[in-house]
mmCIF file of C-alpha atoms in Angstrom:
data_model
loop_
_atom_site.group_PDB
_atom_site.id
_atom_site.type_symbol
_atom_site.label_atom_id
_atom_site.label_comp_id
_atom_site.label_asym_id
_atom_site.label_seq_id
_atom_site.Cartn_x
_atom_site.Cartn_y
_atom_site.Cartn_z
ATOM 1 C CA ILE A 464 104.856 114.108 85.779
ATOM 2 C CA GLY A 465 105.528 110.223 85.643
ATOM 3 C CA PRO A 466 105.972 110.009 89.477
ATOM 4 C CA ILE A 467 102.939 111.347 90.424
ATOM 5 C CA PHE A 468 100.559 109.595 88.113
ATOM 6 C CA SER A 469 102.045 106.535 89.785
ATOM 7 C CA LEU A 470 101.633 107.438 93.119
ATOM 8 C CA VAL A 471 98.043 108.204 92.194
ATOM 9 C CA ASN A 472 97.790 104.157 90.436
ATOM 10 C CA PHE A 473 94.996 105.549 87.883
ATOM 11 C CA THR A 474 94.529 101.478 87.472
ATOM 12 C CA GLU A 475 91.789 99.536 88.913
ATOM 13 C CA PRO A 476 91.746 95.910 86.896
ATOM 14 C CA TYR A 477 89.062 95.632 84.545
ATOM 15 C CA ARG A 478 87.464 99.172 85.037
ATOM 16 C CA PHE A 479 89.719 101.695 84.488
ATOM 17 C CA ASN A 480 93.754 102.240 83.171
ATOM 18 C CA LEU A 481 96.237 104.359 82.913
ATOM 19 C CA PHE A 482 97.278 104.226 78.645
ATOM 20 C CA ALA A 483 100.259 105.985 77.214
ATOM 21 C CA GLU A 484 100.602 107.292 73.504
ATOM 22 C CA ARG A 485 97.183 105.803 72.454
ATOM 23 C CA ARG A 486 95.250 107.466 69.189
ATOM 24 C CA ILE A 487 92.079 108.268 69.640
ATOM 25 C CA SER A 488 89.599 109.388 66.802
ATOM 26 C CA SER A 489 86.190 109.874 66.429
ATOM 27 C CA VAL A 490 83.763 111.883 63.300
ATOM 28 C CA LEU A 491 82.462 115.532 64.712
ATOM 29 C CA THR A 492 78.913 117.210 63.954
ATOM 30 C CA THR A 493 79.495 121.017 63.753
ATOM 31 C CA GLU A 494 76.200 123.102 63.863
ATOM 32 C CA GLN A 495 76.346 123.841 60.262
ATOM 33 C CA GLY A 496 76.138 120.248 59.858
ATOM 34 C CA GLN A 497 79.404 119.182 58.725
ATOM 35 C CA ASN A 498 81.383 116.402 59.514
ATOM 36 C CA ILE A 499 85.090 116.405 61.202
ATOM 37 C CA LEU A 500 87.397 114.050 61.672
ATOM 38 C CA LEU A 501 89.329 114.902 65.482
ATOM 39 C CA PHE A 502 92.128 112.793 66.087
ATOM 40 C CA GLY A 503 94.604 113.135 69.360
ATOM 41 C CA LYS A 504 97.551 111.581 70.692
ATOM 42 C CA PRO A 505 97.335 112.102 74.529
ATOM 43 C CA ASP A 506 100.379 111.154 76.269
ATOM 44 C CA GLU A 507 98.234 109.824 78.880
ATOM 45 C CA MET A 508 94.546 108.521 78.920
ATOM 46 C CA ILE A 509 92.432 107.113 81.800
ATOM 47 C CA ALA A 510 90.148 104.732 80.018
ATOM 48 C CA SER A 511 87.953 101.892 80.402
ATOM 49 C CA GLY A 512 89.271 98.534 79.071
ATOM 50 C CA PHE A 513 92.251 96.139 79.988
ATOM 51 C CA ARG A 514 94.912 96.331 77.111
ATOM 52 C CA ASP A 515 93.152 98.875 74.897
ATOM 53 C CA PRO A 516 91.117 102.075 75.976
ATOM 54 C CA GLU A 517 87.695 102.068 75.137
ATOM 55 C CA ALA A 518 85.652 104.977 77.016
ATOM 56 C CA PRO A 519 87.900 107.900 77.860
ATOM 57 C CA PHE A 520 87.718 110.022 81.337
ATOM 58 C CA PHE A 521 90.542 112.354 81.456
ATOM 59 C CA CYS A 522 93.316 113.471 78.752
ATOM 60 C CA PHE A 523 96.550 114.563 80.078
ATOM 61 C CA GLN A 524 98.490 116.464 77.226
ATOM 62 C CA GLU A 525 101.818 116.292 76.891
ATOM 63 C CA PHE A 526 104.951 118.787 78.822
ATOM 64 C CA LYS A 527 105.601 121.755 76.958
ATOM 65 C CA ARG A 528 108.377 124.242 77.853
ATOM 66 C CA GLU A 529 107.866 127.457 79.394
ATOM 67 C CA ARG A 530 110.159 129.394 77.000
ATOM 68 C CA ASP A 531 109.575 127.792 73.757
ATOM 69 C CA PRO A 532 107.125 125.902 73.538
ATOM 70 C CA ASN A 533 106.104 123.649 70.333
ATOM 71 C CA GLY A 534 102.427 123.396 69.402
ATOM 72 C CA ASP A 535 99.430 124.377 71.799
ATOM 73 C CA PRO A 536 98.869 122.038 74.874
ATOM 74 C CA LEU A 537 95.576 123.441 75.574
ATOM 75 C CA ALA A 538 94.390 123.056 72.085
ATOM 76 C CA GLN A 539 95.861 119.665 71.690
ATOM 77 C CA THR A 540 93.964 118.599 75.197
ATOM 78 C CA LEU A 541 90.599 120.116 74.006
ATOM 79 C CA ALA A 542 90.464 118.157 70.556
ATOM 80 C CA ALA A 543 91.240 115.045 72.662
ATOM 81 C CA MET A 544 88.509 115.892 75.309
ATOM 82 C CA LEU A 545 86.391 116.837 72.467
ATOM 83 C CA VAL A 546 86.951 113.195 70.791
ATOM 84 C CA GLY A 547 86.405 111.146 73.931
ATOM 85 C CA GLN A 548 83.182 113.139 74.831
ATOM 86 C CA ALA A 549 82.694 111.892 70.901
ATOM 87 C CA ILE A 550 83.403 108.119 71.814
ATOM 88 C CA ASN A 551 81.517 108.702 75.210
ATOM 89 C CA ASN A 552 78.075 109.880 73.182
ATOM 90 C CA HIS A 553 78.415 113.025 75.616
ATOM 91 C CA GLN A 554 77.028 111.025 78.904
ATOM 92 C CA GLN A 555 79.519 112.278 81.492
ATOM 93 C CA PRO A 556 81.690 115.084 81.606
ATOM 94 C CA MET A 557 85.562 114.794 80.081
ATOM 95 C CA TYR A 558 88.750 115.552 82.307
ATOM 96 C CA GLY A 559 91.925 116.785 81.377
ATOM 97 C CA CYS A 560 95.417 117.961 82.438
ATOM 98 C CA TYR A 561 97.819 120.195 80.333
ATOM 99 C CA VAL A 562 101.766 120.982 81.504
ATOM 100 C CA LEU A 563 103.167 124.180 80.859
ATOM 101 C CA GLY A 564 106.632 124.867 82.095
ATOM 102 C CA ARG A 565 105.952 123.965 85.781
ATOM 103 C CA ASP A 566 102.780 125.241 85.553
ATOM 104 C CA TRP A 567 99.776 122.290 85.730
ATOM 105 C CA TYR A 568 96.161 123.625 84.523
ATOM 106 C CA PHE A 569 93.397 121.138 84.570
ATOM 107 C CA LEU A 570 89.686 121.359 82.667
ATOM 108 C CA VAL A 571 86.679 120.037 82.356
ATOM 109 C CA LEU A 572 84.675 119.765 79.499
ATOM 110 C CA GLN A 573 80.800 119.227 79.498
ATOM 111 C CA GLU A 574 78.565 119.795 76.367
ATOM 112 C CA LYS A 575 79.776 122.782 74.611
ATOM 113 C CA SER A 576 81.619 124.327 77.482
ATOM 114 C CA TYR A 577 84.558 123.941 78.939
ATOM 115 C CA CYS A 578 86.595 125.480 82.421
ATOM 116 C CA ILE A 579 90.317 125.459 82.764
ATOM 117 C CA SER A 580 91.601 126.203 86.514
ATOM 118 C CA ARG A 581 94.392 128.673 87.502
ATOM 119 C CA GLY A 582 98.270 127.218 87.283
ATOM 120 C CA TYR A 583 99.152 124.925 90.020
ATOM 121 C CA ASP A 584 103.045 125.327 90.431
ATOM 122 C CA ALA A 585 104.757 121.984 90.778
ATOM 123 C CA THR A 586 107.620 123.482 92.333
ATOM 124 C CA THR A 587 105.669 125.006 95.130
ATOM 125 C CA GLU A 588 103.148 123.545 98.085
ATOM 126 C CA HIS A 589 100.927 123.812 95.034
ATOM 127 C CA LEU A 590 102.230 120.051 94.188
ATOM 128 C CA TYR A 591 100.514 118.408 97.439
ATOM 129 C CA ASP A 592 97.053 120.332 95.767
ATOM 130 C CA LEU A 593 98.288 118.295 92.134
ATOM 131 C CA PHE A 594 97.895 115.037 93.791
ATOM 132 C CA LYS A 595 94.853 115.481 95.582
ATOM 133 C CA ILE A 596 93.277 116.943 92.758
ATOM 134 C CA LEU A 597 94.282 114.036 90.410
ATOM 135 C CA LYS A 598 93.148 111.614 93.082
ATOM 136 C CA ALA A 599 89.935 112.691 93.060
ATOM 137 C CA PHE A 600 89.585 112.072 89.639
ATOM 138 C CA LYS A 601 90.162 108.841 90.565
ATOM 139 C CA GLU A 602 87.380 108.583 92.716
ATOM 140 C CA ILE A 603 85.131 110.410 89.838
ATOM 141 C CA ILE A 604 86.064 107.886 87.746
ATOM 142 C CA LYS A 605 85.718 104.711 90.138
ATOM 143 C CA ALA A 606 81.662 106.056 90.778
ATOM 144 C CA LEU A 607 81.590 106.548 86.719
ATOM 145 C CA THR A 608 82.846 103.086 86.083
ATOM 146 C CA ALA A 609 81.089 101.089 88.969
#
């Protein structure tokens, strides 16, 4: 996972950076008007900011083993994306990814709806697709921070 992120190079000085293991939190209001504190600690997060993340764009949740996984990587990724969306005042879609075994899944969160990609097997030629998708995310983030 690390080498792929390294090849994409998610760092543009003074525009956005790749942050590891940074806690993010926000208070979200439900449709019933109830406030809920939601927080996450994504393994990787691409956000504006230099030393500290400010406005998140992309959350990568931890790798889970294919057999006997602990936790729910989809729920963890969505929680981090919801926090990022709240921090950004819902101004743009939030993007995310989680890995389950050898399969990578990409997500887009727009307002109250989200979409999950099919799995991309990193042990096959899908590895090239993973790289293309991550490079496309980098271009989207460049456009958002221009």
